[in-house]
XYZ file of N, CA, C and O in Angstrom:
560
model
N 0.843 -1.180 0.000
C 0.000 0.000 0.000
C 0.883 1.235 0.000
O 1.926 1.265 0.628
N 0.435 2.280 -0.682
C 1.205 3.509 -0.761
C 1.115 4.295 0.546
O 0.224 4.093 1.353
N 2.087 5.192 0.725
C 2.049 6.112 1.870
C 0.819 6.997 1.703
O 0.578 7.539 0.628
N 0.018 7.170 2.754
C -1.237 7.906 2.575
C -1.048 9.388 2.255
O -0.256 10.077 2.880
N -1.774 9.823 1.283
C -1.961 11.237 0.973
C -2.976 11.750 1.986
O -3.799 10.991 2.488
N -2.973 13.028 2.309
C -3.994 13.535 3.223
C -4.444 14.933 2.828
O -3.714 15.683 2.170
N -5.655 15.270 3.237
C -6.250 16.580 2.995
C -7.013 16.979 4.256
O -7.600 16.135 4.925
N -6.958 18.268 4.575
C -7.666 18.763 5.751
C -9.094 19.161 5.430
O -9.384 19.645 4.342
N -9.980 18.938 6.404
C -11.388 19.306 6.274
C -11.851 19.828 7.630
O -11.479 19.272 8.668
N -12.676 20.863 7.623
C -13.310 21.358 8.840
C -14.776 20.961 8.808
O -15.471 21.210 7.814
N -15.245 20.327 9.879
C -16.648 19.905 9.966
C -17.527 21.151 10.039
O -17.343 22.007 10.906
N -18.467 21.254 9.106
C -19.363 22.402 9.044
C -20.665 22.082 9.786
O -21.124 20.937 9.788
N -21.240 23.089 10.392
C -22.450 22.911 11.191
C -23.587 22.243 10.441
O -24.299 21.404 10.988
N -23.772 22.597 9.176
C -24.870 22.016 8.399
C -24.655 20.540 8.068
O -25.565 19.884 7.567
N -23.451 20.011 8.353
C -23.176 18.596 8.101
C -23.515 17.726 9.316
O -23.378 16.512 9.255
N -23.938 18.353 10.394
C -24.227 17.599 11.618
C -25.699 17.226 11.691
O -26.555 17.829 11.045
N -25.974 16.223 12.518
C -27.349 15.755 12.677
C -27.940 16.280 13.980
O -27.341 17.109 14.664
N -29.097 15.787 14.339
C -29.811 16.272 15.512
C -29.029 16.028 16.818
O -29.184 16.767 17.777
N -28.146 15.029 16.847
C -27.311 14.778 18.017
C -26.107 15.730 18.077
O -25.347 15.698 19.023
N -25.905 16.492 17.013
C -24.798 17.429 16.975
C -23.511 16.852 16.429
O -22.484 17.520 16.413
N -23.545 15.588 15.991
C -22.315 15.038 15.411
C -22.448 14.868 13.900
O -23.535 14.918 13.352
N -21.297 14.693 13.274
C -21.244 14.607 11.820
C -22.174 13.506 11.322
O -22.103 12.363 11.775
N -23.037 13.869 10.393
C -23.961 12.894 9.809
C -23.182 11.786 9.127
O -22.196 12.041 8.424
N -23.630 10.573 9.305
C -22.901 9.402 8.801
C -22.653 9.440 7.303
O -21.607 9.017 6.835
N -23.547 9.993 6.520
C -23.365 10.036 5.066
C -22.258 11.001 4.649
O -21.656 10.836 3.588
N -21.963 11.991 5.480
C -20.957 12.998 5.132
C -19.558 12.387 5.123
O -18.677 12.850 4.396
N -19.342 11.325 5.888
C -18.042 10.649 5.857
C -17.715 10.187 4.435
O -16.560 10.217 4.020
N -18.735 9.764 3.698
C -18.523 9.368 2.299
C -18.069 10.563 1.465
O -17.194 10.430 0.606
N -18.654 11.736 1.721
C -18.236 12.936 1.003
C -16.788 13.290 1.312
O -16.022 13.661 0.416
N -16.406 13.180 2.579
C -15.024 13.483 2.956
C -14.056 12.510 2.275
O -12.996 12.908 1.796
N -14.422 11.237 2.242
C -13.574 10.231 1.595
C -13.442 10.530 0.102
O -12.348 10.475 -0.465
N -14.546 10.860 -0.529
C -14.534 11.178 -1.960
C -13.703 12.433 -2.220
O -12.936 12.502 -3.189
N -13.837 13.433 -1.366
C -13.051 14.663 -1.498
C -11.553 14.347 -1.440
O -10.776 14.869 -2.247
N -11.157 13.489 -0.509
C -9.737 13.122 -0.389
C -9.260 12.378 -1.632
O -8.140 12.606 -2.111
N -10.088 11.497 -2.174
C -9.684 10.746 -3.369
C -9.501 11.676 -4.566
O -8.518 11.570 -5.298
N -10.436 12.607 -4.795
C -10.304 13.537 -5.913
C -9.153 14.507 -5.674
O -8.472 14.918 -6.616
N -8.915 14.873 -4.427
C -7.759 15.734 -4.112
C -6.457 15.018 -4.433
O -5.503 15.643 -4.925
N -6.397 13.721 -4.164
C -5.220 12.929 -4.502
C -5.015 12.898 -6.014
O -3.897 13.089 -6.507
N -6.072 12.660 -6.758
C -5.957 12.665 -8.221
C -5.403 14.005 -8.703
O -4.480 14.046 -9.528
N -5.943 15.087 -8.180
C -5.489 16.417 -8.581
C -4.023 16.623 -8.209
O -3.244 17.131 -9.018
N -3.632 16.242 -6.998
C -2.238 16.401 -6.557
C -1.290 15.583 -7.426
O -0.140 15.980 -7.655
N -1.759 14.448 -7.932
C -0.937 13.588 -8.790
C -0.913 14.091 -10.235
O -0.202 13.534 -11.067
N -1.722 15.123 -10.528
C -1.731 15.690 -11.873
C -2.787 15.114 -12.787
O -2.702 15.267 -14.005
N -3.796 14.454 -12.207
C -4.862 13.872 -13.025
C -6.139 14.687 -12.839
O -6.654 14.800 -11.735
N -6.618 15.248 -13.938
C -7.881 15.982 -13.915
C -9.008 15.058 -14.380
O -8.770 14.078 -15.071
N -10.212 15.402 -14.002
C -11.361 14.616 -14.440
C -11.402 14.559 -15.969
O -11.692 13.506 -16.552
N -11.065 15.674 -16.621
C -11.060 15.718 -18.083
C -10.031 14.746 -18.672
O -10.237 14.202 -19.757
N -8.921 14.513 -17.951
C -7.907 13.565 -18.423
C -8.465 12.145 -18.444
O -8.213 11.381 -19.372
N -9.216 11.806 -17.405
C -9.824 10.470 -17.340
C -10.850 10.302 -18.463
O -10.825 9.305 -19.193
N -11.712 11.284 -18.605
C -12.730 11.219 -19.656
C -12.074 11.161 -21.029
O -12.519 10.413 -21.901
N -10.992 11.917 -21.202
C -10.267 11.890 -22.471
C -9.708 10.525 -22.816
O -9.564 10.184 -23.991
N -9.394 9.746 -21.792
C -8.919 8.365 -22.003
C -10.065 7.369 -22.050
O -9.855 6.166 -22.203
N -11.290 7.872 -21.867
C -12.471 7.010 -21.962
C -12.735 6.180 -20.726
O -13.389 5.135 -20.814
N -12.239 6.644 -19.559
C -12.444 5.896 -18.317
C -12.946 6.815 -17.216
O -12.776 8.038 -17.275
N -13.543 6.205 -16.218
C -13.976 6.932 -15.028
C -13.889 6.035 -13.812
O -14.157 4.834 -13.902
N -13.505 6.597 -12.663
C -13.415 5.792 -11.441
C -14.800 5.402 -10.945
O -15.753 6.172 -11.057
N -14.893 4.191 -10.429
C -16.151 3.706 -9.860
C -15.884 3.099 -8.485
O -14.849 2.476 -8.259
N -16.839 3.309 -7.598
C -16.804 2.685 -6.272
C -17.618 1.403 -6.343
O -18.764 1.405 -6.802
N -17.013 0.311 -5.920
C -17.688 -0.983 -5.967
C -18.146 -1.440 -4.585
O -19.095 -2.211 -4.462
N -17.454 -0.961 -3.561
C -17.783 -1.346 -2.182
C -17.136 -0.325 -1.250
O -16.006 0.107 -1.482
N -17.849 0.066 -0.201
C -17.298 0.966 0.799
C -17.724 0.499 2.182
O -18.903 0.224 2.407
N -16.760 0.421 3.072
C -17.030 0.061 4.465
C -16.508 1.187 5.344
O -15.370 1.623 5.185
N -17.360 1.643 6.264
C -16.966 2.697 7.192
C -17.086 2.163 8.620
O -18.139 1.638 8.993
N -16.015 2.325 9.382
C -16.038 2.033 10.823
C -16.027 3.368 11.545
O -15.051 4.107 11.463
N -17.129 3.680 12.218
C -17.236 4.917 12.983
C -16.674 4.657 14.375
O -17.144 3.777 15.087
N -15.657 5.415 14.763
C -14.972 5.152 16.021
C -15.166 6.242 17.072
O -15.246 5.940 18.258
N -15.209 7.500 16.661
C -15.418 8.624 17.572
C -16.243 9.677 16.842
O -16.114 9.857 15.637
N -17.060 10.386 17.596
C -17.903 11.401 16.961
C -17.087 12.623 16.575
O -16.039 12.911 17.157
N -17.580 13.304 15.559
C -17.021 14.580 15.128
C -18.102 15.634 15.293
O -19.271 15.390 14.985
N -17.697 16.814 15.761
C -18.625 17.906 16.015
C -18.313 19.079 15.105
O -17.189 19.203 14.588
N -19.281 19.968 14.931
C -19.081 21.165 14.123
C -17.845 21.907 14.619
O -17.643 22.074 15.825
N -17.003 22.310 13.679
C -15.781 23.026 14.016
C -14.564 22.139 14.165
O -13.433 22.638 14.139
N -14.764 20.828 14.345
C -13.613 19.922 14.435
C -12.834 19.965 13.129
O -13.418 19.980 12.042
N -11.523 19.988 13.259
C -10.669 19.911 12.080
C -10.119 18.500 11.994
O -9.681 17.934 13.002
N -10.190 17.934 10.800
C -9.745 16.559 10.601
C -8.822 16.476 9.398
O -8.807 17.350 8.530
N -8.078 15.395 9.376
C -7.244 15.033 8.236
C -7.848 13.750 7.674
O -8.135 12.819 8.425
N -8.050 13.720 6.376
C -8.584 12.530 5.715
C -7.475 11.972 4.830
O -7.018 12.643 3.906
N -7.029 10.763 5.143
C -5.942 10.162 4.377
C -6.499 9.314 3.245
O -7.686 8.967 3.222
N -5.607 8.957 2.338
C -6.002 8.169 1.182
C -4.777 7.402 0.695
O -3.809 8.014 0.237
N -4.791 6.082 0.824
C -3.700 5.243 0.353
C -4.227 4.115 -0.517
O -5.218 3.472 -0.173
N -3.563 3.889 -1.636
C -3.988 2.848 -2.582
C -3.250 1.546 -2.327
O -2.057 1.549 -2.028
N -3.957 0.454 -2.468
C -3.386 -0.893 -2.397
C -3.722 -1.589 -3.719
O -4.897 -1.765 -4.058
N -2.680 -1.944 -4.451
C -2.861 -2.538 -5.778
C -2.728 -4.043 -5.708
O -1.837 -4.562 -5.072
N -3.612 -4.731 -6.385
C -3.513 -6.174 -6.542
C -3.392 -6.473 -8.020
O -3.091 -5.611 -8.828
N -3.636 -7.683 -8.343
C -3.663 -8.089 -9.749
C -5.113 -8.077 -10.199
O -5.982 -8.545 -9.501
N -5.376 -7.531 -11.331
C -6.737 -7.570 -11.851
C -7.385 -6.212 -11.969
O -6.715 -5.178 -12.006
N -8.700 -6.226 -11.996
C -9.486 -5.058 -12.354
C -9.765 -4.097 -11.203
O -10.244 -2.992 -11.439
N -9.518 -4.491 -9.974
C -9.880 -3.646 -8.845
C -8.667 -3.272 -8.002
O -7.594 -3.864 -8.126
N -8.876 -2.302 -7.141
C -7.866 -1.866 -6.183
C -8.593 -1.476 -4.899
O -9.807 -1.269 -4.897
N -7.850 -1.400 -3.813
C -8.413 -0.986 -2.527
C -7.877 0.397 -2.181
O -6.732 0.722 -2.479
N -8.719 1.158 -1.522
C -8.327 2.459 -1.003
C -8.590 2.438 0.494
O -9.709 2.151 0.927
N -7.545 2.719 1.265
C -7.651 2.763 2.721
C -7.605 4.215 3.150
O -6.684 4.953 2.761
N -8.597 4.613 3.946
C -8.683 5.999 4.375
C -8.947 6.079 5.878
O -9.618 5.225 6.447
N -8.392 7.125 6.483
C -8.598 7.378 7.903
C -9.039 8.822 8.063
O -8.486 9.725 7.428
N -10.037 9.034 8.915
C -10.455 10.375 9.295
C -9.938 10.572 10.714
O -10.361 9.879 11.636
N -8.989 11.511 10.856
C -8.282 11.689 12.130
C -8.380 13.137 12.593
O -8.135 14.059 11.827
N -8.739 13.313 13.879
C -8.778 14.650 14.470
C -7.354 15.154 14.672
O -6.400 14.373 14.676
N -7.215 16.457 14.862
C -5.883 17.047 15.003
C -5.143 16.541 16.240
O -3.921 16.581 16.277
N -5.882 16.034 17.239
C -5.211 15.482 18.424
C -4.772 14.035 18.220
O -4.266 13.401 19.126
N -4.983 13.504 17.009
C -4.582 12.132 16.696
C -5.678 11.099 16.846
O -5.509 9.945 16.450
N -6.815 11.483 17.411
C -7.932 10.561 17.594
C -8.499 10.141 16.240
O -8.846 10.990 15.414
N -8.591 8.837 16.023
C -9.176 8.320 14.785
C -10.697 8.305 14.944
O -11.231 7.640 15.834
N -11.369 9.071 14.081
C -12.828 9.152 14.125
C -13.482 8.089 13.257
O -14.565 7.608 13.569
N -12.820 7.717 12.156
C -13.394 6.717 11.257
C -12.306 6.094 10.398
O -11.288 6.726 10.111
N -12.560 4.859 10.003
C -11.710 4.147 9.052
C -12.590 3.729 7.886
O -13.664 3.151 8.086
N -12.133 4.027 6.689
C -12.915 3.760 5.483
C -12.079 2.896 4.555
O -10.924 3.208 4.290
N -12.664 1.818 4.102
C -12.013 0.957 3.117
C -12.947 0.856 1.919
O -14.144 0.601 2.074
N -12.392 1.086 0.742
C -13.198 1.034 -0.474
C -12.537 0.126 -1.496
O -11.315 0.001 -1.539
N -13.355 -0.500 -2.301
C -12.892 -1.246 -3.462
C -13.336 -0.433 -4.664
O -14.501 -0.031 -4.765
N -12.381 -0.156 -5.544
C -12.697 0.643 -6.710
C -12.151 0.031 -7.979
O -11.437 -0.974 -7.951
N -12.491 0.660 -9.071
C -12.002 0.249 -10.371
C -12.129 1.413 -11.334
O -12.581 2.495 -10.955
N -11.702 1.203 -12.549
C -11.888 2.185 -13.614
C -12.806 1.574 -14.661
O -12.550 0.468 -15.150
N -13.865 2.288 -14.976
C -14.820 1.791 -15.954
C -14.505 2.368 -17.330
O -14.244 3.571 -17.456
N -14.509 1.503 -18.324
C -14.456 1.937 -19.718
C -15.818 2.576 -19.989
O -16.855 1.913 -19.886
N -15.824 3.864 -20.313
C -17.079 4.603 -20.421
C -17.932 4.197 -21.618
O -19.141 4.430 -21.612
N -17.337 3.592 -22.625
C -18.119 3.117 -23.770
C -18.620 1.699 -23.546
O -19.789 1.406 -23.743
N -17.738 0.802 -23.129
C -18.110 -0.603 -22.927
C -18.910 -0.800 -21.644
O -19.590 -1.812 -21.492
N -18.808 0.172 -20.700
C -19.488 0.094 -19.399
C -19.045 -1.129 -18.608
O -19.817 -1.763 -17.909
N -17.745 -1.426 -18.736
C -17.137 -2.537 -17.997
C -15.828 -2.051 -17.415
O -15.220 -1.100 -17.915
N -15.374 -2.741 -16.357
C -14.099 -2.390 -15.751
C -12.949 -2.668 -16.707
O -12.959 -3.676 -17.435
N -11.949 -1.765 -16.712
C -10.750 -2.007 -17.513
C -9.929 -3.094 -16.832
O -9.993 -3.278 -15.609
N -9.151 -3.813 -17.623
C -8.389 -4.957 -17.108
C -7.254 -4.552 -16.167
O -6.959 -5.260 -15.219
N -6.612 -3.398 -16.420
C -5.437 -3.006 -15.641
C -5.521 -1.530 -15.261
O -4.903 -0.680 -15.903
N -6.274 -1.203 -14.200
C -6.430 0.213 -13.833
C -5.109 0.871 -13.439
O -4.925 2.069 -13.656
N -4.202 0.091 -12.900
C -2.905 0.625 -12.481
C -2.198 1.315 -13.653
O -1.616 2.385 -13.490
N -2.272 0.719 -14.833
C -1.610 1.277 -16.018
C -2.137 2.673 -16.349
O -1.377 3.576 -16.690
N -3.447 2.879 -16.215
C -4.030 4.187 -16.497
C -3.504 5.243 -15.521
O -3.165 6.355 -15.915
N -3.442 4.877 -14.234
C -2.933 5.818 -13.239
C -1.461 6.133 -13.494
O -1.043 7.287 -13.409
N -0.687 5.120 -13.837
C 0.736 5.337 -14.143
C 0.901 6.255 -15.349
O 1.744 7.155 -15.336
N 0.097 6.028 -16.383
C 0.213 6.803 -17.621
C -0.255 8.252 -17.449
O 0.331 9.163 -18.020
N -1.301 8.462 -16.676
C -1.887 9.792 -16.553
C -1.225 10.668 -15.488
O -1.216 11.890 -15.608
N -0.696 10.061 -14.454
C -0.194 10.827 -13.307
C 1.154 11.471 -13.577
O 2.075 10.830 -14.090
N 1.273 12.731 -13.213
C 2.567 13.402 -13.222
C 3.416 12.888 -12.049
O 4.634 12.876 -12.126
N 2.742 12.466 -10.972
C 3.413 11.932 -9.791
C 2.764 10.606 -9.385
O 1.946 10.560 -8.460
N 3.085 9.504 -10.089
C 2.463 8.216 -9.768
C 2.845 7.695 -8.373
O 2.169 6.822 -7.842
N 3.891 8.264 -7.773
C 4.268 7.872 -6.426
C 3.176 8.115 -5.409
O 3.097 7.409 -4.386
N 2.302 9.084 -5.668
C 1.192 9.339 -4.748
C 0.219 8.164 -4.695
O -0.534 8.023 -3.737
N 0.248 7.331 -5.730
C -0.568 6.121 -5.770
C 0.205 4.876 -5.351
O -0.285 3.767 -5.474
N 1.435 5.076 -4.917
C 2.274 3.935 -4.552
C 2.804 3.205 -5.764
O 3.141 2.020 -5.688
N 2.916 3.896 -6.897
C 3.379 3.276 -8.142
C 4.794 3.729 -8.472
O 5.213 4.794 -8.144
C-alpha cells in the first residue's frame, strides 16, 4: 500500500445531525473529497480520465465509525492505494482529528470503468501510471 496522501477538512455545522455530530453520510463525502484531491495532486484531472475514456467507480465501501465529530472539528482525511492483480484496487482511508484521535476508518474497493463498454478495464494501475505526473502518490 502507498504512503497515505492527506487533505484537511473542517466539519461544518450544516453537516451535523440532531445529536450534533457529523452525519454518517458525510463521511462518504469526505472520503470522496480526499480521493479527488489525490488525483489532482498527482496531476490527473477529471477531463484527463474522460479523455482516455475511463472513469473511477466505487464498488464497495465500508466505514467504521470510532469517535464522533462535532461542528468546528478539524480533521485530516488520508487516502492510500493498495494494488492487486486484476481489475480492482483498494483504497484505505482514515479520518483523524488534530489530536490524533481516529474518528473513522474507510475501506473502499474501486475500479476504472471503460465509459463506452461500461465494464471495468483490465489493468487500472496502467491508467494511473500513464496519466499521473506523480504516480508515487498512488504507490506506483
